[in-house]
XYZ file of C-alpha atoms in Angstrom:
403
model
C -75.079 45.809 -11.740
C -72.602 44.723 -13.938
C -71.605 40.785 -14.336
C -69.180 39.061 -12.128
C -66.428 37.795 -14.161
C -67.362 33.775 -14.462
C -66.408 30.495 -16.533
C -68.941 28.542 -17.910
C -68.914 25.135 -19.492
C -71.728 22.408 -20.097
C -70.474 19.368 -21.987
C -73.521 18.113 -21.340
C -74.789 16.501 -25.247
C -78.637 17.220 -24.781
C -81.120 15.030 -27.358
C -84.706 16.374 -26.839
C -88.126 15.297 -28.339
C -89.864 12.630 -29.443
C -88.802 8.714 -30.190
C -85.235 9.793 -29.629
C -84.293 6.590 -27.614
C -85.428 4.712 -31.053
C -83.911 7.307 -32.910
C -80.147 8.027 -30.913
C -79.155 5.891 -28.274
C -77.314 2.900 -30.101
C -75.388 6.373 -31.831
C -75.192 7.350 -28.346
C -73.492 4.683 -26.942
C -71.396 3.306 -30.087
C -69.836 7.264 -30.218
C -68.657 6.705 -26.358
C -67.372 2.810 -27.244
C -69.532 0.867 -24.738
C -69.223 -2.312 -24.686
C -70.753 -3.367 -21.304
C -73.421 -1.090 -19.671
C -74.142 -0.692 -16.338
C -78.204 -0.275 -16.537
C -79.336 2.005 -13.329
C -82.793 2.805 -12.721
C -85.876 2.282 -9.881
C -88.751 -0.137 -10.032
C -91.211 -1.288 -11.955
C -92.742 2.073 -13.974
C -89.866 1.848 -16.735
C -91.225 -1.516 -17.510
C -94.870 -0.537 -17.166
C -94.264 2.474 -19.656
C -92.145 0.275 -22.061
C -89.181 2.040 -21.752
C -87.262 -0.430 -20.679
C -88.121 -2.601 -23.699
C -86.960 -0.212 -25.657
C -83.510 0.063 -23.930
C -83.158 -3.379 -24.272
C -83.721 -3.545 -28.169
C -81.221 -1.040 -27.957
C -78.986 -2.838 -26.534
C -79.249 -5.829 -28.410
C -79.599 -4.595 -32.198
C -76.061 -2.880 -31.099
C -74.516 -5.770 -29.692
C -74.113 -4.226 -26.421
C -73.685 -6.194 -23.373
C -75.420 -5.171 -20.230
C -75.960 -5.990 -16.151
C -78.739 -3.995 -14.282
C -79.037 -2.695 -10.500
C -82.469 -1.516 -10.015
C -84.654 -0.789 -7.015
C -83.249 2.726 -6.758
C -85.321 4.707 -4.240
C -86.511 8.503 -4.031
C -83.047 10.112 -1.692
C -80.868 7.610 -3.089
C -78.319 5.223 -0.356
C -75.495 4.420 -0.145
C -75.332 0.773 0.198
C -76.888 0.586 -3.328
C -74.431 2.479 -4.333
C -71.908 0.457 -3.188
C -73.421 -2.412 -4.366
C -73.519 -0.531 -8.046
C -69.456 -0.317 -8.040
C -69.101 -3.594 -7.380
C -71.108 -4.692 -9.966
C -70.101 -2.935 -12.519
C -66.194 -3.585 -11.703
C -67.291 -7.155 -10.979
C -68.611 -7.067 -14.998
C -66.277 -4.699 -16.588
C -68.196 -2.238 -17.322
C -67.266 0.293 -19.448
C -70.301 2.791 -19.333
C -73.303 3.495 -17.199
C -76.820 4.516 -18.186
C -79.187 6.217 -15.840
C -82.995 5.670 -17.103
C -85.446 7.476 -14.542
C -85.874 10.632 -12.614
C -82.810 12.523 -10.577
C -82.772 10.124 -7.632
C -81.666 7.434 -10.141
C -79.076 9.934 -12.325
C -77.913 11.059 -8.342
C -77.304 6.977 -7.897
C -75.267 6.425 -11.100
C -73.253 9.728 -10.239
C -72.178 7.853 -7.208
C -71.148 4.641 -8.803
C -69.727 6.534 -11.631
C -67.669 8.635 -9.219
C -66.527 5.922 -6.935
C -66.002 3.143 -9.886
C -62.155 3.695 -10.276
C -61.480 5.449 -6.711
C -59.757 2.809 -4.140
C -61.680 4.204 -0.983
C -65.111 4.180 -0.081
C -67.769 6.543 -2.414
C -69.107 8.166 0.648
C -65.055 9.566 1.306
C -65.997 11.846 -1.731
C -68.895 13.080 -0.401
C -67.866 13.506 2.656
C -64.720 15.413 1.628
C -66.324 17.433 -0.659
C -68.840 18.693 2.056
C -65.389 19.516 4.256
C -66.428 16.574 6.834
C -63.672 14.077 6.162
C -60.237 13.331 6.880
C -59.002 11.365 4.082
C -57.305 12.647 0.908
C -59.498 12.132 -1.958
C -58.226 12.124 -5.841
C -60.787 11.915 -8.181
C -58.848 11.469 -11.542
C -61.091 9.382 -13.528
C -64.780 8.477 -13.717
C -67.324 5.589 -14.750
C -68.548 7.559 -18.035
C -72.288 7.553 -18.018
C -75.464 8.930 -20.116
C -79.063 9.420 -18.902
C -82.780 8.985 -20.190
C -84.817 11.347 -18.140
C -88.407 10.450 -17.121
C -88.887 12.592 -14.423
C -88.352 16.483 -14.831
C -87.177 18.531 -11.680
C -83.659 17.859 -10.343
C -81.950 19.267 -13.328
C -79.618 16.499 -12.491
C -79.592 15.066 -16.197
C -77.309 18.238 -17.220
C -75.049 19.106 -14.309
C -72.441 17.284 -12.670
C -74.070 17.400 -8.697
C -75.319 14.250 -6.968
C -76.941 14.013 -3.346
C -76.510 10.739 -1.623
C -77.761 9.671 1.544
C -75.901 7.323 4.637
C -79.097 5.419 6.517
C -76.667 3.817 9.119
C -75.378 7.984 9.874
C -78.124 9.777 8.877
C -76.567 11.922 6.517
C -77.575 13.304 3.052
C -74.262 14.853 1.729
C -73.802 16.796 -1.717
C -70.962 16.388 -4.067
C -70.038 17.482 -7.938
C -67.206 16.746 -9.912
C -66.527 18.244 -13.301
C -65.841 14.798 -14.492
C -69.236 13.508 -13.625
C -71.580 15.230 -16.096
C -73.130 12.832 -18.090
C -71.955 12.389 -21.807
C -75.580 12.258 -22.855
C -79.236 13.012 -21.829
C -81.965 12.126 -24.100
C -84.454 14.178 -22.630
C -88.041 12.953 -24.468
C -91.113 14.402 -22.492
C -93.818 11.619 -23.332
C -91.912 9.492 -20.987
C -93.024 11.893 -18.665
C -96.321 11.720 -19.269
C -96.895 8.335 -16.956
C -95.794 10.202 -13.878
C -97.886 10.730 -10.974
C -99.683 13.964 -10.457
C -97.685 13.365 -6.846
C -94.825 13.438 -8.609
C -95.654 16.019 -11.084
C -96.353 18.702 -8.307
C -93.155 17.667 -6.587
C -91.095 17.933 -9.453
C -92.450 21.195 -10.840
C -91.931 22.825 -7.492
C -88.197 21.561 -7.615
C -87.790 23.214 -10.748
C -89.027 26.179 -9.354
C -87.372 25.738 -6.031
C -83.623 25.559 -8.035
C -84.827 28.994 -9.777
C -85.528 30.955 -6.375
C -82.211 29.770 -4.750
C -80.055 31.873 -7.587
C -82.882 34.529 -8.171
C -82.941 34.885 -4.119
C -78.954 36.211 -4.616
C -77.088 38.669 -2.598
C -75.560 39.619 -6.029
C -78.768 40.327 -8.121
C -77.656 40.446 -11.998
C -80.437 42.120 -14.432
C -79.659 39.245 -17.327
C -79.482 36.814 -14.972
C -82.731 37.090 -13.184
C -85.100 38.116 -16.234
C -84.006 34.540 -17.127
C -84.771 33.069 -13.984
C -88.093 34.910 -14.077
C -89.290 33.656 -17.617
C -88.635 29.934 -16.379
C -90.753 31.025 -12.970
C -93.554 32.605 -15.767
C -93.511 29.539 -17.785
C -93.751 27.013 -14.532
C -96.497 28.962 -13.434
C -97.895 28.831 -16.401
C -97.552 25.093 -17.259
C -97.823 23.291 -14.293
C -101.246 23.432 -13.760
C -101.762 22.781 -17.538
C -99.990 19.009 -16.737
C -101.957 18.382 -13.744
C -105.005 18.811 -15.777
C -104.077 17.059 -19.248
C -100.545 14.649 -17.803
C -100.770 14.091 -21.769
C -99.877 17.717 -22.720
C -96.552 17.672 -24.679
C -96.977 21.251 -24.888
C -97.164 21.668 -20.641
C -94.142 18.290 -20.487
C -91.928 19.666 -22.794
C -91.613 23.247 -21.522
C -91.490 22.119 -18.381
C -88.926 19.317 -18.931
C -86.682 21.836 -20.568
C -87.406 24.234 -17.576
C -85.993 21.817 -15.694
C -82.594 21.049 -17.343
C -82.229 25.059 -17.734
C -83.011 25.821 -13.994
C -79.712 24.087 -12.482
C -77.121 23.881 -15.348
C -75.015 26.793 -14.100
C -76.497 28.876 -16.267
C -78.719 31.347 -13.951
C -75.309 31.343 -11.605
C -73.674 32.988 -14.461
C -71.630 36.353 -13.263
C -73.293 36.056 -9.825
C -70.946 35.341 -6.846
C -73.100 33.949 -4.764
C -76.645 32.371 -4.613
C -78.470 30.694 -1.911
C -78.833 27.098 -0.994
C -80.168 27.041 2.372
C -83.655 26.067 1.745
C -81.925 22.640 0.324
C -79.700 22.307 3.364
C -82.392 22.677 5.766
C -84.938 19.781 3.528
C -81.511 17.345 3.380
C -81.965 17.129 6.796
C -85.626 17.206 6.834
C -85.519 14.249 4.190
C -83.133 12.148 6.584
C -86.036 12.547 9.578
C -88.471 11.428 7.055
C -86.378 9.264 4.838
C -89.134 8.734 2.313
C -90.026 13.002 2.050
C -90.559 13.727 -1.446
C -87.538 16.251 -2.034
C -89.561 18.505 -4.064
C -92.518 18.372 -1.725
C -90.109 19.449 1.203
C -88.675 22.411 -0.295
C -92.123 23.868 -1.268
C -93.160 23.419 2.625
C -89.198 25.319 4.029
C -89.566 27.346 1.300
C -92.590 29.255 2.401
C -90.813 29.895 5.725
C -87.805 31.065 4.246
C -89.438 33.284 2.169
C -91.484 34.884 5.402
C -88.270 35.649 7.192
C -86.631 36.548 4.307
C -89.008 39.072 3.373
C -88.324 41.006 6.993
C -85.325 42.410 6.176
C -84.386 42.213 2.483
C -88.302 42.162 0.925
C -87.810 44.168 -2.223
C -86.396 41.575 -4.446
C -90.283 39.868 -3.584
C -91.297 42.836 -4.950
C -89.326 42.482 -8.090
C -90.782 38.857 -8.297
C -94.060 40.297 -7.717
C -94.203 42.560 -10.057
C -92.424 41.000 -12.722
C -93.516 37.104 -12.399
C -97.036 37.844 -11.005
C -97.943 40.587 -12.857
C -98.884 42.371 -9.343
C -98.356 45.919 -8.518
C -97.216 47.947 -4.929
C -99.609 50.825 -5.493
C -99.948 52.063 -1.624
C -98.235 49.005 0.020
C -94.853 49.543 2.234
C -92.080 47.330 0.653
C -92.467 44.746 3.674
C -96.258 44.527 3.272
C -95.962 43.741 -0.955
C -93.413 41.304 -0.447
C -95.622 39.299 2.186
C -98.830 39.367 -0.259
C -96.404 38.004 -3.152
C -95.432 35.289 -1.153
C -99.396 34.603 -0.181
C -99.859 34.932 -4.097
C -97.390 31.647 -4.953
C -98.808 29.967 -1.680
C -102.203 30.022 -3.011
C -100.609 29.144 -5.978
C -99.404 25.891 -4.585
C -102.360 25.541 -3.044
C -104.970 25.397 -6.090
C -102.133 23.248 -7.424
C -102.492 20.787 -4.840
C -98.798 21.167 -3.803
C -98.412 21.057 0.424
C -97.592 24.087 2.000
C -96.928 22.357 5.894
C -95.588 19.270 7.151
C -98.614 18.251 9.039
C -100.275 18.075 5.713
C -97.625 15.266 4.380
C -96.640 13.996 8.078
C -99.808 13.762 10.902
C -97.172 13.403 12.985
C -94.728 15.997 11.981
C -93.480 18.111 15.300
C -91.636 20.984 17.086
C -89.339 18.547 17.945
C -88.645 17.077 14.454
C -88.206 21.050 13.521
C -85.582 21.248 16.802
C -84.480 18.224 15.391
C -83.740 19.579 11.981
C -82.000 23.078 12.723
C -79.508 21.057 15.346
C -78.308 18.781 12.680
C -78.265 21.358 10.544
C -75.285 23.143 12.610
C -73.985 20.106 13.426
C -73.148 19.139 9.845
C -72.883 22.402 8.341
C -72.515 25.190 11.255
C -74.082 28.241 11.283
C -74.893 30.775 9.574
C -76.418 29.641 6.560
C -77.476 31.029 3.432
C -76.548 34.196 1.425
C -79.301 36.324 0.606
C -80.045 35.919 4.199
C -78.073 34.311 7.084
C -80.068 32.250 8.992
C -78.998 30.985 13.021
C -80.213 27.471 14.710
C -83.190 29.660 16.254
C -84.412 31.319 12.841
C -84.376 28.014 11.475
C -86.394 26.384 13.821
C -88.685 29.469 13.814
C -89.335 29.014 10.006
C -89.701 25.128 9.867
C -92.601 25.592 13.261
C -94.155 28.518 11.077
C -94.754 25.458 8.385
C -96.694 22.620 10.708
């Protein structure tokens, strides 16, 4: 099929390999006149890599002032947030810098976002995500850069940031062309000091971004051979950093992987992809508000992919074929597509990634998954999805397949 017509844009400045924080960030921040920074990042691992050291040189050989808010947590909230405008109005900042994984780049979308807007931050996301009543104009933002040290949300070289509301229980989306970052140093040894948690979480997020445009009800030929080499090379590589975390070779592909999977390009001249999977583990994350994002999606995911395959089970075949190496031979269309989504579940499995909740959760019910598929029609309605439209019922259906 031919391409949709489509714009595409990334002003995203990407600085990748080794020693670049040494090497570019005072250039970095000098070339976008910063003055004061806003420094936004988690807990204690920057410190315990000596990352944040580094920063801090930076900082200082550049004469660069700068005032922190840390303790950023995995689904970012939105009183930090809040408390992150503040600041940086309180200290006139004049840049932010995001140093951690996409939770923390999410965080410093918000205060970027919300830094010269009069309202409250969560007005934006709750306008964007067609739940509020007040105007918002967003006509200027905090300008910001990021050091990534987490691959998998992509979030380091697109302008989307999830938030989450603990006193509503909400985890709203939002993206403004005015919020990609100026910068993203993007150096994979940092990466090396992650968790192997975190490494299979992250690797299946980068994945997980890659189905949800390949799984399109507009399939494009260009568009999903590229979406099936970054699947090939995930396959390929994530295993390799679970056994050596100190591969460059396995971090750097997959770090790159990462930024490639959700920067608009494998959207290109399709007009529309599917998201539903990530609706469906929002809401999962705000039941469990401490769900690893990336572990959640690879649990839906598996359901989504068994109903999917019912009526609409040759693009599995495609993947099959074509990711897997794996071929139909006597096998009905339905029955291939159901052994090549066995083939990435034991996949996950020798990977040590979860494939159901009970596995990450004891606890983890029916109800929760009753739970979950309410909310999601509350907040969203129904249907959902593209490729597939899913009702409250399927939904549930998919989430109790996975417990």
């Amino acid at each position: 099929m031919s391409l949709a017509d489509f714009t595409f844009k990334n002003p995203v400045h990407i600085l990748f390999g080794k020693d670049r924080v040494a090497k570019n960030l005072g250039k970095e921040l000098k070339a976008n006149n910063a003055t004061c920074v806003l420094l936004c990042y988690g807990k204690a691992s920057i410190k315990k890599s000596g990352l944040y050291d580094q920063v801090i040189k930076v900082f200082k050989d550049n004469g660069i002032k700068h005032v922190e808010c840390s303790g950023v947590r995995p689904n970012p909230e939105l009183v930090l947030a809040r408390k992150g405008i503040q600041l940086a109005r309180d200290n006139n900042c004049d840049f932010a810098l995001s140093v951690g994984g996409g939770s923390i780049i999410d965080h410093t979308k918000a205060v970027c976002a919300g830094f010269y807007y009069e309202g409250d931050v969560w007005d934006i996301y709750e306008r964007f995500m067609g739940k509020g009543k007040k105007k918002v104009s967003i006509t200027k933002t905090l300008p910001f850069g990021t050091i990534l040290t987490l691959a998998a949300t992509g979030s380091e070289m697109n302008n989307g940031s999830v938030l989450s509301n603990d006193k509503t229980n909400q985890k709203l989306f939002f993206n403004e062309n005015r919020n990609y970052p100026r910068f993203s140093i993007l150096d994979p040894t940092w990466t090396t000091t992650v968790s192997r948690w975190q490494t299979q979480a992250g690797g299946y997020d980068v994945m997980m971004h890659t189905f949800e445009q390949y799984f399109s009800a507009t399939p494009r030929f260009l568009t999903d051979r590229i979406s099936e080499g970054l699947l090939k090379t995930m396959i390929h590589y994530i295993p390799m950093a679970l056994k050596n975390p100190d591969s460059y070779e396995a971090r750097s592909n997959i770090m790159w992987c990462s930024s490639l999977a959700l920067n608009g390009l494998l959207s290109t001249g399709k007009k529309n992809t599917d998201w539903a999977t990530h609706w469906i583990e929002h809401e999962a994350s705000v039941i469990k508000t401490d769900f690893s994002h990336g572990i959640g999606l690879a649990i839906i995911s598996l359901g989504w992919m068994r109903n999917a395959a019912k009526t609409r089970p040759q693009k599995f075949c495609t993947l099959g074929q074509n990711v897997f190496g794996m071929q139909q031979n006597h096998l009905t269309a339905n029955e291939f597509a159901l052994e090549v989504i066995q083939t990435l579940e034991d996949f996950m499995v020798r990977n040590g990634i979860p494939v159901r909740f009970t596995q990450v959760y004891k606890d983890f019910s029916k109800e929760n998954c009753k739970t979950i598929a309410k909310r999601i029609g509350d907040h969203y309605g129904y249907p959902i999805g593209s490729y597939v439209k899913l009702d409250e019922q399927q939904v549930t259906d998919l989430l109790i397949d996975r417990l």
